[in-house]
CSV table of C-alpha atoms in Angstrom, one decimal:
chain,number,residue,atom,x,y,z
D,1,GLN,CA,124.9,-26.7,97.2
D,2,LYS,CA,125.8,-23.2,96.3
D,3,GLU,CA,129.4,-22.5,95.5
D,4,VAL,CA,129.6,-19.7,98.0
D,5,GLU,CA,127.3,-19.2,101.0
D,6,GLN,CA,127.4,-15.9,102.9
D,7,ASP,CA,125.8,-15.3,106.3
D,8,PRO,CA,122.5,-13.5,105.8
D,9,GLY,CA,121.8,-10.1,107.1
D,10,PRO,CA,121.2,-7.3,107.7
D,11,LEU,CA,123.7,-6.6,110.5
D,12,SER,CA,123.5,-3.5,112.7
D,13,VAL,CA,126.3,-2.6,115.2
D,14,PRO,CA,127.2,0.4,117.3
D,15,GLU,CA,130.1,2.6,116.2
D,16,GLY,CA,133.4,1.2,117.5
D,17,ALA,CA,132.3,-2.4,117.5
D,18,ILE,CA,134.3,-5.3,116.0
D,19,VAL,CA,132.4,-6.8,113.0
D,20,SER,CA,132.8,-10.3,111.7
D,21,LEU,CA,131.6,-11.3,108.3
D,22,ASN,CA,131.8,-14.8,107.1
D,23,CYS,CA,131.4,-17.0,104.0
D,24,THR,CA,131.8,-20.7,103.3
D,25,TYR,CA,132.6,-22.3,100.0
D,26,SER,CA,132.2,-25.8,98.6
D,27,ASN,CA,135.0,-26.3,96.0
D,28,SER,CA,138.5,-26.9,97.3
D,29,ALA,CA,139.8,-25.8,93.9
D,30,PHE,CA,139.2,-22.2,94.8
D,31,GLN,CA,142.4,-20.3,95.3
D,32,TYR,CA,141.7,-16.6,95.2
D,33,PHE,CA,139.6,-15.0,97.9
D,34,MET,CA,138.3,-11.5,97.9
D,35,TRP,CA,136.0,-9.1,99.8
D,36,TYR,CA,134.2,-6.4,98.0
D,37,ARG,CA,132.3,-3.4,99.5
D,38,GLN,CA,129.3,-1.9,97.7
D,39,TYR,CA,127.8,1.4,98.6
D,40,SER,CA,124.3,2.3,97.6
D,41,ARG,CA,124.0,3.1,93.9
D,42,LYS,CA,127.6,2.1,93.3
D,43,GLY,CA,129.4,-0.9,91.9
D,44,PRO,CA,131.3,-3.2,94.2
D,45,GLU,CA,134.9,-2.1,95.0
D,46,LEU,CA,137.7,-4.5,95.9
D,47,LEU,CA,138.5,-4.2,99.6
D,48,MET,CA,140.8,-7.2,100.4
D,49,TYR,CA,142.4,-10.0,98.4
D,50,THR,CA,144.2,-13.1,99.6
D,51,TYR,CA,145.6,-16.0,97.8
D,52,SER,CA,146.4,-18.6,100.5
D,53,SER,CA,145.3,-19.6,104.0
D,54,GLY,CA,146.1,-17.2,106.8
D,55,ASN,CA,145.4,-13.6,107.7
D,56,LYS,CA,145.9,-10.4,105.8
D,57,GLU,CA,145.6,-7.1,107.4
D,58,ASP,CA,145.0,-3.6,106.0
D,59,GLY,CA,144.3,-0.9,108.5
D,60,ARG,CA,141.1,-1.7,110.3
D,61,PHE,CA,140.3,-4.7,108.1
D,62,THR,CA,141.6,-8.2,108.4
D,63,ALA,CA,140.8,-11.0,105.9
D,64,GLN,CA,141.1,-14.6,107.1
D,65,VAL,CA,141.1,-17.7,105.0
D,66,ASP,CA,140.9,-21.3,106.3
D,67,LYS,CA,141.2,-23.6,103.3
D,68,SER,CA,140.9,-26.7,105.4
D,69,SER,CA,137.4,-25.6,106.6
D,70,LYS,CA,136.6,-23.8,103.4
D,71,TYR,CA,135.8,-20.7,105.4
D,72,ILE,CA,136.6,-17.0,104.8
D,73,SER,CA,136.1,-14.1,107.1
D,74,LEU,CA,136.4,-10.3,107.2
D,75,PHE,CA,136.9,-8.5,110.4
D,76,ILE,CA,136.4,-4.8,110.8
D,77,ARG,CA,137.9,-3.2,113.9
D,78,ASP,CA,136.7,0.1,115.4
D,79,SER,CA,133.8,0.2,112.9
D,80,GLN,CA,132.7,3.6,111.6
D,81,PRO,CA,129.4,4.8,110.2
D,82,SER,CA,131.2,5.2,106.9
D,83,ASP,CA,131.7,1.4,106.9
D,84,SER,CA,127.9,1.0,106.4
D,85,ALA,CA,127.6,-0.8,103.1
D,86,THR,CA,127.0,-4.2,101.6
D,87,TYR,CA,129.9,-6.6,101.9
D,88,LEU,CA,130.4,-9.4,99.4
D,89,CYS,CA,132.8,-12.3,99.5
D,90,ALA,CA,134.1,-13.5,96.2
D,91,ILE,CA,136.2,-16.5,95.1
D,92,ARG,CA,137.8,-17.8,92.0
D,93,ALA,CA,139.6,-21.0,91.1
D,94,GLY,CA,142.3,-19.6,88.9
D,95,ALA,CA,143.5,-16.4,87.4
D,96,ASN,CA,141.4,-16.9,84.3
D,97,SER,CA,138.3,-18.4,85.9
D,98,LYS,CA,135.1,-16.5,86.7
D,99,LEU,CA,134.6,-14.7,90.0
D,100,THR,CA,131.8,-16.1,92.1
D,101,PHE,CA,130.1,-13.9,94.7
D,102,GLY,CA,128.3,-14.6,97.9
D,103,LYS,CA,124.9,-12.9,98.2
D,104,GLY,CA,126.2,-10.1,100.3
D,105,ILE,CA,125.4,-8.8,103.8
D,106,THR,CA,124.3,-5.3,104.5
D,107,LEU,CA,126.1,-3.7,107.4
D,108,SER,CA,124.8,-0.6,109.3
D,109,VAL,CA,127.1,1.1,111.8
D,110,ARG,CA,125.1,3.3,114.2
D,111,PRO,CA,126.8,6.5,115.4
E,1,LYS,CA,142.9,7.4,85.7
E,2,ALA,CA,139.4,6.9,84.5
E,3,GLY,CA,137.4,4.1,86.0
E,4,VAL,CA,135.0,1.6,84.3
E,5,THR,CA,132.3,3.5,82.5
E,6,GLN,CA,128.9,2.1,81.9
E,7,THR,CA,126.2,3.7,79.8
E,8,PRO,CA,123.4,4.4,80.1
E,9,ARG,CA,123.0,4.6,83.9
E,10,TYR,CA,119.3,4.0,83.8
E,11,LEU,CA,117.0,2.4,81.2
E,12,ILE,CA,113.3,1.6,81.1
E,13,LYS,CA,112.2,-0.9,78.4
E,14,THR,CA,109.0,-2.7,77.6
E,15,ARG,CA,108.6,-6.4,77.7
E,16,GLY,CA,109.6,-8.0,74.4
E,17,GLN,CA,112.0,-5.3,73.4
E,18,GLN,CA,115.7,-5.7,73.2
E,19,VAL,CA,118.4,-3.6,74.9
E,20,THR,CA,122.2,-3.0,74.4
E,21,LEU,CA,124.4,-1.9,77.3
E,22,SER,CA,127.9,-0.5,76.9
E,23,CYS,CA,131.0,-0.8,79.0
E,24,SER,CA,134.4,1.0,78.6
E,25,PRO,CA,137.0,-0.7,80.7
E,26,ILE,CA,140.0,0.9,82.4
E,27,SER,CA,142.7,1.7,79.9
E,28,GLY,CA,145.0,-1.3,79.6
E,29,HIS,CA,142.5,-3.8,81.0
E,30,ARG,CA,141.8,-6.5,78.5
E,31,SER,CA,139.3,-8.6,80.4
E,32,VAL,CA,135.7,-7.5,80.7
E,33,SER,CA,133.1,-9.3,82.7
E,34,TRP,CA,129.3,-8.8,83.1
E,35,TYR,CA,127.2,-9.5,86.1
E,36,GLN,CA,123.5,-9.2,86.8
E,37,GLN,CA,122.6,-8.1,90.4
E,38,THR,CA,119.2,-8.6,91.9
E,39,PRO,CA,118.1,-8.5,95.5
E,40,GLY,CA,117.0,-12.1,95.4
E,41,GLN,CA,119.9,-13.7,93.6
E,42,GLY,CA,122.8,-11.3,94.3
E,43,LEU,CA,125.6,-11.0,91.8
E,44,GLN,CA,125.3,-13.6,89.0
E,45,PHE,CA,128.0,-14.0,86.4
E,46,LEU,CA,126.9,-13.5,82.8
E,47,PHE,CA,130.1,-13.8,80.7
E,48,GLU,CA,133.7,-12.7,80.4
E,49,TYR,CA,135.5,-11.5,77.4
E,50,PHE,CA,139.3,-11.3,76.9
E,51,SER,CA,140.9,-10.0,73.7
E,52,GLU,CA,137.5,-10.1,71.9
E,53,THR,CA,136.9,-13.8,72.8
E,54,GLN,CA,134.4,-15.1,75.2
E,55,ARG,CA,136.5,-16.8,77.9
E,56,ASN,CA,133.8,-17.8,80.4
E,57,LYS,CA,130.0,-18.0,80.4
E,58,GLY,CA,127.4,-18.2,83.1
E,59,ASN,CA,124.1,-20.0,83.1
E,60,PHE,CA,121.9,-17.5,81.4
E,61,PRO,CA,119.6,-18.1,78.4
E,62,GLY,CA,120.8,-17.3,74.9
E,63,ARG,CA,118.8,-14.1,75.0
E,64,PHE,CA,121.8,-12.7,76.8
E,65,SER,CA,124.8,-12.1,74.6
E,66,GLY,CA,127.8,-9.9,74.5
E,67,ARG,CA,130.8,-8.9,72.5
E,68,GLN,CA,134.1,-7.2,72.9
E,69,PHE,CA,135.8,-4.9,70.5
E,70,SER,CA,139.4,-4.5,69.6
E,71,ASN,CA,139.7,-1.5,71.9
E,72,SER,CA,138.4,-3.7,74.8
E,73,ARG,CA,135.1,-1.9,75.0
E,74,SER,CA,132.3,-4.3,75.5
E,75,GLU,CA,128.5,-4.5,74.9
E,76,MET,CA,125.9,-6.8,76.2
E,77,ASN,CA,122.6,-7.4,74.5
E,78,VAL,CA,119.4,-8.8,75.9
E,79,SER,CA,116.7,-9.7,73.4
E,80,THR,CA,113.0,-10.3,74.0
E,81,LEU,CA,113.1,-8.7,77.4
E,82,GLU,CA,111.1,-10.3,80.3
E,83,LEU,CA,110.0,-8.6,83.5
E,84,GLY,CA,112.5,-10.8,85.4
E,85,ASP,CA,115.4,-9.2,83.5
E,86,SER,CA,114.9,-6.0,85.6
E,87,ALA,CA,118.2,-5.7,87.5
E,88,LEU,CA,121.4,-3.8,87.9
E,89,TYR,CA,123.9,-4.9,85.2
E,90,LEU,CA,127.5,-4.5,86.2
E,91,CYS,CA,130.5,-4.5,84.1
E,92,ALA,CA,134.0,-5.1,85.5
E,93,SER,CA,137.4,-5.0,84.0
E,94,SER,CA,140.7,-6.5,85.0
E,95,LEU,CA,144.3,-6.9,83.9
E,96,ALA,CA,145.0,-10.1,81.9
E,97,GLN,CA,145.6,-12.1,85.0
E,98,GLY,CA,144.6,-9.8,87.8
E,99,PRO,CA,143.0,-11.3,90.9
E,100,GLY,CA,140.2,-8.9,91.3
E,101,TYR,CA,137.9,-6.7,89.2
E,102,THR,CA,137.2,-3.0,89.1
E,103,PHE,CA,133.5,-2.5,88.6
E,104,GLY,CA,131.5,0.3,87.0
E,105,SER,CA,128.5,1.8,88.7
E,106,GLY,CA,126.2,-0.3,86.6
E,107,THR,CA,123.2,0.2,84.4
E,108,ARG,CA,119.8,-0.1,86.1
E,109,LEU,CA,117.4,-1.8,83.7
E,110,THR,CA,113.7,-1.8,84.4
E,111,VAL,CA,111.4,-3.8,82.2
E,112,VAL,CA,107.7,-2.9,82.3
């Protein structure tokens, strides 16, 4: 079983839609949960970071972690064409451990 | 503040050759990690260096190696290149115990 599984894509939504992106993980030792966004021809950039279960909101983005279900989500409200990118979930067990990524999902927001 | 700089941006090599990629982290960042990104496998961890010591290592063959210098700059080397090594190689830096990484734009390696 892979350490991190991410819903396959691609995903295409109309502008203004609410987008839900999801990942599951297998190891309950994971403590740090992140979402990265990667535009074409660029490296991934950190979008959201959470440490514990619960929700964290930043503008139109909400990251949700459910440690009991080993499930993490990213919600994008009022999606914009500029949100079109590949989104990757990432997790790590401790501050000094490696960062493990999901495969990523490509999101396209249609004007 | 300068970001993570990777050189070169693009590289074409022949099977059997070796290649060295360079990464300059953000000033003050002492941890440097390397990842290989391919459409089929996504981002796969190669190794991480902290204060010139390898702290973590992924499941890649010994042909993949790296090092970190005293100024935190890092290089990775791939010897005896294979066609399957064609990928985007990403370097990321972080503070000593930062939760997330800042990535460079990568080096696109094509092996022919």
